[in-house]
Amino acid sequence: MTTLAFDDDGVDVVYEGTEFRLEKSLVEEAIEKPYYDVTDHEVLQIVAEHPDISGEPRRIGDIID
């Protein structure tokens, strides 16, 4: 299971028991759009090779508001 916790500076990730942080600039570079326009589904695709994506994608800007 993968857990994502978003804030204004980046994303705290727990992936298969390993905790790490994706900084805002890294997410923007990987997805090639502004951080607040990136969706949780897009971040999952960075983290996991075959992510279990369900539900509607949510923009980071909407999540942390």
C-alpha positions as semicolon CSV with decimal commas, in nm:
position;residue;x (nm);y (nm);z (nm)
1;M;0,000;0,000;0,000
2;T;0,115;0,353;-0,077
3;T;0,033;0,652;0,141
4;L;0,070;1,013;0,024
5;A;0,060;1,321;0,249
6;F;0,067;1,652;0,063
7;D;0,176;1,994;0,187
8;D;0,289;2,319;0,025
9;D;0,651;2,202;-0,002
10;G;0,613;1,846;-0,129
11;V;0,479;1,499;-0,061
12;D;0,558;1,258;0,223
13;V;0,537;0,906;0,082
14;V;0,520;0,563;0,242
15;Y;0,575;0,298;-0,025
16;E;0,602;-0,069;0,070
17;G;0,713;0,028;0,422
18;T;0,974;0,281;0,306
19;E;0,921;0,646;0,398
20;F;1,061;0,927;0,183
21;R;0,983;1,277;0,065
22;L;0,926;1,413;-0,286
23;E;1,007;1,783;-0,290
24;K;0,776;2,019;-0,478
25;S;1,041;2,096;-0,743
26;L;1,099;1,725;-0,811
27;V;0,726;1,663;-0,861
28;E;0,699;1,962;-1,098
29;E;1,000;1,845;-1,298
30;A;0,875;1,487;-1,324
31;I;0,519;1,578;-1,427
32;E;0,611;1,894;-1,622
33;K;0,338;2,115;-1,479
34;P;0,288;2,338;-1,174
35;Y;0,280;2,153;-0,841
36;Y;-0,075;2,259;-0,749
37;D;-0,207;2,130;-1,085
38;V;-0,053;1,782;-1,042
39;T;-0,300;1,511;-0,935
40;D;-0,261;1,247;-0,667
41;H;-0,283;0,983;-0,942
42;E;0,015;1,138;-1,123
43;V;0,220;1,129;-0,803
44;L;0,127;0,763;-0,753
45;Q;0,256;0,689;-1,102
46;I;0,593;0,844;-1,008
47;V;0,617;0,631;-0,694
48;A;0,484;0,288;-0,796
49;E;0,556;0,084;-1,105
50;H;0,199;-0,050;-1,121
51;P;-0,006;0,174;-0,891
52;D;-0,349;0,072;-0,764
53;I;-0,537;0,380;-0,881
54;S;-0,903;0,414;-0,790
55;G;-1,151;0,698;-0,766
56;E;-1,130;1,037;-0,928
57;P;-0,794;1,215;-0,950
58;R;-0,759;1,514;-0,718
59;R;-0,537;1,817;-0,776
60;I;-0,279;1,885;-0,506
61;G;-0,410;2,242;-0,493
62;D;-0,755;2,109;-0,395
63;I;-0,615;1,859;-0,145
64;I;-0,414;2,108;0,062
65;D;-0,666;2,394;0,056
